[in-house]
């Protein structure tokens, strides 16, 4: 009895597309192109320790962060994979201050791509998992070329979202709203193979992921919540294991597969001026899309992430993402302190 033929991401995307008779194939092609860019980036990430690509370029990105060479490489790789295909009308990248227009010499298309080319890049030099996050919207502005209105769409309008995790193996996880599916790269054949079909957020929540060094920056409600998760407040039986990698994609992926809640609360030390770190459009919103497609939830502490109306390309947000029970727990602790 021979094993079933492994399902490649290309074949899976086509089969998903065939469920939509009106599909033009443009979204499928964008997903292929992202998988291709992910293979190229994975190749460089895998040998980062071997060539002089480590260490920063010395330049600083729009977030004020020292740009690691791999960040730039990943950004350029994605841009070059997507800019000429005639499927996008505009792009937005964590690494680029302004919206990225499609070069005049190329055709445009009906979709928008927002991406964080290499999230967690501060971990590159320590060989810790990092990842690419992407969010895809439909074009809504008039005319052939996109503009900022195509970028500033609420997360619930995403047509697809996902990430590529450069971890112990390279995985691509994405959803078009019809389930969440994970593919593992087999480097020996250069193919992403379906390894995690129909991912659902586990009901049993084993982990909590938060940078506890910021404890004094949080509201009393969040402090009590994290104390509860540690078992030092309320029922000790509620205690979870702490797992925090400091790479959002890696922390999210572990919780998506193994069960857990990820928290990045706002810093409220300055009265009336809460400060958040994570970016809404190309970090929180795509992961919230995946979380909900996997049966979970994602909020900013007050609202559903997918309902937040963006006003700036690089705007930031607090993020609490996990299964429904865990997010309801966050809401209960916040409500109790109002
Ligand atoms: P902190 C990486 O820089 C990142 O944007 C996310 O990947 C990660 O979750 C977060 O920052 C870590 O932030 O403040 O805990 O180091």
XYZ file of C-alpha atoms and ligand atoms in Angstrom:
354
model
C 0.000 0.000 0.000
C 1.840 3.140 -1.139
C 1.524 6.324 0.892
C -0.828 8.953 -0.570
C 0.905 11.424 -2.889
C 1.907 14.461 -0.770
C -0.152 17.561 -1.543
C 1.977 20.472 -2.745
C 0.909 24.019 -1.916
C 0.486 24.722 -5.620
C -1.965 21.841 -6.075
C -3.784 22.778 -2.852
C -4.193 26.400 -3.960
C -5.599 25.276 -7.319
C -8.061 22.924 -5.633
C -9.169 25.731 -3.310
C -9.545 28.068 -6.313
C -11.710 25.520 -8.135
C -14.293 25.910 -5.363
C -14.835 29.462 -6.614
C -16.050 29.337 -10.251
C -15.708 33.111 -10.585
C -12.072 33.056 -9.437
C -9.672 34.568 -11.979
C -6.611 32.866 -10.522
C -5.011 36.165 -9.510
C -5.253 35.478 -5.761
C -3.906 31.953 -6.295
C -0.960 33.378 -8.186
C -0.237 35.865 -5.391
C -0.118 32.972 -2.904
C 2.227 31.007 -5.198
C 4.453 34.040 -5.567
C 4.576 34.490 -1.781
C 5.495 30.814 -1.366
C 8.251 31.288 -3.956
C 9.565 34.410 -2.195
C 9.447 32.470 1.075
C 11.699 29.754 -0.372
C 14.221 32.370 -1.502
C 14.199 34.116 1.880
C 14.446 30.760 3.703
C 17.569 29.943 1.676
C 19.266 33.135 2.869
C 18.024 32.826 6.455
C 19.378 29.256 6.597
C 22.877 30.403 5.661
C 22.790 33.715 7.531
C 25.414 32.484 9.956
C 27.706 31.426 7.131
C 28.011 34.525 5.016
C 28.618 38.096 5.888
C 24.924 38.883 5.928
C 24.652 39.067 9.709
C 24.678 42.295 11.550
C 22.843 45.472 10.733
C 23.302 47.563 7.614
C 23.686 50.509 9.913
C 20.557 52.049 8.386
C 17.393 52.552 10.437
C 13.850 51.713 9.222
C 10.647 53.717 9.665
C 10.128 52.063 13.018
C 13.442 53.455 14.218
C 14.891 49.943 14.346
C 18.398 49.066 13.164
C 17.760 47.309 9.865
C 19.363 43.883 9.656
C 20.599 42.989 6.166
C 18.203 40.050 5.999
C 15.307 42.462 6.585
C 16.292 44.401 3.490
C 16.876 41.212 1.538
C 13.442 39.842 2.476
C 11.758 43.139 1.643
C 13.426 43.327 -1.765
C 12.722 39.664 -2.498
C 9.000 40.066 -1.877
C 8.837 43.334 -3.819
C 10.617 41.828 -6.837
C 8.415 38.730 -6.752
C 5.256 40.840 -6.793
C 5.862 44.196 -8.520
C 5.571 43.099 -12.181
C 2.861 40.401 -12.036
C -0.118 42.617 -12.796
C -2.035 41.277 -9.806
C -1.397 44.060 -7.297
C -2.336 47.728 -7.357
C -0.199 48.789 -4.375
C 1.862 47.337 -1.513
C 2.723 48.330 2.042
C 5.771 47.056 3.923
C 6.933 47.361 7.523
C 10.330 48.302 6.108
C 9.126 51.160 3.893
C 7.805 54.486 5.178
C 5.286 55.106 2.408
C 2.955 52.928 0.329
C 4.876 51.100 -2.427
C 3.421 51.912 -5.840
C 3.599 49.457 -8.731
C 6.258 50.783 -11.171
C 4.619 52.636 -14.100
C 6.121 50.173 -16.586
C 4.167 47.289 -15.073
C 0.428 46.477 -15.212
C -1.640 46.669 -12.023
C -4.246 44.300 -10.639
C -7.173 43.937 -8.226
C -5.324 43.118 -5.005
C -3.332 44.846 -2.266
C -0.412 43.233 -0.432
C 0.663 44.341 3.056
C 3.614 42.584 4.626
C 6.202 42.462 7.348
C 9.100 40.966 5.397
C 11.008 39.615 8.362
C 9.278 39.905 11.712
C 11.408 39.229 14.769
C 14.533 40.305 12.919
C 16.183 41.380 16.188
C 16.573 37.616 16.732
C 18.407 36.935 13.463
C 21.890 36.976 15.009
C 20.822 34.461 17.685
C 19.430 31.883 15.274
C 15.941 32.266 16.734
C 12.860 31.654 14.535
C 11.701 34.657 12.490
C 8.931 35.092 9.969
C 7.256 36.886 7.076
C 3.652 38.009 7.659
C 1.279 38.947 4.824
C -2.211 40.373 4.418
C -4.159 40.581 1.148
C -7.054 42.955 0.398
C -9.112 43.713 -2.693
C -8.575 47.029 -4.451
C -11.412 49.450 -3.597
C -10.173 52.752 -5.082
C -11.219 53.867 -8.596
C -8.800 53.695 -11.493
C -6.029 51.217 -12.292
C -3.466 52.279 -9.692
C -3.904 51.834 -5.959
C -3.704 54.456 -3.253
C -3.750 54.764 0.526
C -7.482 54.014 0.690
C -6.728 50.523 -0.625
C -4.255 50.078 2.232
C -6.333 51.507 5.101
C -9.005 48.791 5.066
C -10.358 47.038 8.165
C -9.008 43.574 8.843
C -12.404 41.921 8.311
C -12.107 42.830 4.616
C -8.943 40.756 4.114
C -9.329 38.119 1.406
C -6.321 36.142 2.642
C -3.580 36.288 5.277
C -0.713 34.145 6.434
C 2.894 33.844 7.406
C 6.080 32.001 6.516
C 7.942 30.809 9.611
C 11.707 30.304 9.281
C 12.046 27.937 12.214
C 13.463 24.436 12.735
C 11.660 23.883 9.456
C 10.229 26.456 7.060
C 6.437 26.560 7.118
C 3.850 28.560 5.246
C 0.505 28.926 7.012
C -2.347 30.783 5.314
C -6.100 31.147 5.066
C -8.436 32.540 2.428
C -11.235 32.315 4.993
C -11.853 28.655 4.222
C -9.865 27.031 7.018
C -6.236 27.544 8.053
C -3.687 25.296 6.380
C 0.009 24.692 7.080
C 2.672 23.598 4.601
C 6.187 22.459 5.465
C 9.040 23.041 3.033
C 10.845 19.903 1.919
C 14.199 21.433 0.964
C 15.222 18.276 -0.884
C 12.569 18.969 -3.538
C 11.965 22.676 -2.891
C 8.241 22.143 -2.351
C 5.884 23.248 0.428
C 3.904 20.096 1.319
C 0.581 20.101 3.170
C 1.483 19.075 6.716
C -1.203 20.780 8.846
C -4.608 20.763 7.091
C -7.510 22.603 8.758
C -5.700 23.948 11.808
C -7.951 24.715 14.791
C -6.904 26.624 17.897
C -6.781 24.017 20.703
C -9.472 24.469 23.369
C -6.919 23.440 26.013
C -4.664 26.430 26.527
C -1.239 25.347 27.760
C 0.786 28.512 27.319
C 0.762 32.211 27.901
C 3.150 34.400 25.945
C 4.014 37.893 27.185
C 7.154 39.888 27.905
C 6.834 40.000 31.703
C 9.654 42.505 32.057
C 7.004 45.101 31.129
C 4.781 44.227 34.139
C 5.067 47.722 35.628
C 3.982 49.280 32.308
C 0.572 47.575 32.300
C -2.849 48.470 33.728
C -3.853 46.826 37.032
C -6.269 44.626 35.056
C -3.514 43.206 32.851
C -1.221 42.700 35.838
C -3.975 40.686 37.580
C -4.640 38.740 34.376
C -0.982 37.740 33.990
C -0.791 36.894 37.718
C -3.827 34.651 37.154
C -2.165 32.984 34.166
C 0.898 32.346 36.345
C -1.299 30.873 39.090
C -0.356 33.558 41.621
C -3.806 35.188 41.542
C -7.051 33.233 41.759
C -7.126 29.502 41.025
C -3.598 27.986 40.964
C -5.098 25.341 38.678
C -5.398 28.044 36.033
C -1.596 28.294 35.873
C -0.073 27.907 32.421
C 3.484 27.509 31.178
C 5.230 30.707 30.136
C 6.591 30.638 26.589
C 7.898 33.835 24.994
C 10.290 33.782 22.038
C 10.169 37.450 21.145
C 9.295 36.641 17.532
C 5.579 37.239 17.036
C 5.220 34.668 14.259
C 6.943 31.961 16.306
C 4.940 32.724 19.463
C 1.696 32.869 17.490
C 2.451 29.626 15.636
C 3.214 27.697 18.832
C -0.046 28.871 20.399
C -2.009 28.163 17.207
C -0.787 24.556 17.145
C -0.178 23.844 20.850
C -2.785 26.065 22.535
C -2.085 29.328 24.303
C -2.696 33.024 24.509
C -0.357 35.741 23.251
C -0.461 39.133 24.902
C 1.220 42.369 23.912
C -0.543 44.976 26.113
C -0.132 48.724 25.755
C 2.386 50.643 27.869
C 0.235 52.983 30.005
C 2.940 54.720 32.015
C 2.214 58.074 30.335
C -1.301 59.068 31.475
C -3.717 59.308 28.552
C -1.064 58.205 26.052
C -1.041 54.370 25.872
C 1.806 53.139 23.689
C 1.518 49.915 21.684
C 4.299 48.181 19.772
C 2.829 45.709 17.312
C 1.651 46.986 13.922
C -1.993 46.686 13.032
C -1.984 46.273 9.264
C 0.760 43.731 8.676
C 1.100 41.995 12.053
C -2.057 42.035 14.212
C -4.711 42.051 11.461
C -3.354 39.087 9.433
C -2.789 37.036 12.587
C -6.271 37.979 13.834
C -7.689 36.795 10.486
C -5.897 33.460 10.933
C -6.904 33.170 14.599
C -10.592 33.643 13.780
C -10.395 31.286 10.787
C -8.933 28.716 13.224
C -11.797 29.212 15.711
C -10.038 31.710 17.988
C -10.287 35.457 18.644
C -8.095 38.551 18.664
C -8.750 41.880 20.400
C -6.849 45.035 21.253
C -8.332 45.028 24.771
C -11.409 46.997 23.735
C -12.298 45.883 20.216
C -12.061 42.990 17.803
C -8.796 43.542 15.882
C -10.576 42.892 12.579
C -13.014 45.757 13.281
C -10.350 48.396 13.936
C -10.448 51.072 11.233
C -6.846 51.893 10.266
C -5.803 55.545 9.857
C -2.080 55.105 9.201
C 0.015 52.508 7.359
C 2.308 51.909 10.342
C -0.153 52.366 13.174
C 0.336 50.181 16.219
C -2.015 48.224 18.442
C -2.157 46.169 21.602
C -2.859 42.513 20.845
C -4.461 39.656 22.780
C -4.904 36.569 20.596
C -5.853 32.999 21.477
C -8.819 30.678 21.786
C -12.271 32.049 22.606
C -12.105 31.149 26.309
C -8.742 32.861 26.788
C -9.791 36.037 25.010
C -13.018 36.083 27.056
C -10.796 35.794 30.178
C -8.865 38.886 29.060
C -12.168 40.743 28.567
C -13.391 39.708 32.035
C -10.252 41.001 33.760
C -10.395 44.282 31.822
C -14.141 44.719 32.526
C -13.630 44.052 36.242
C -11.260 47.014 36.503
C -13.381 49.513 34.599
P 9.581 42.818 22.883
C 9.857 41.736 16.994
O 10.635 42.919 16.976
C 8.464 42.115 17.402
O 7.945 43.088 16.581
C 7.584 40.876 17.414
O 8.018 39.924 16.516
C 7.694 40.379 18.841
O 6.528 39.720 19.275
C 7.894 41.669 19.623
O 8.479 42.610 18.744
C 8.807 41.461 20.800
O 8.832 42.694 21.485
O 9.235 44.222 23.341
O 8.976 41.764 23.808
O 11.039 42.584 22.609
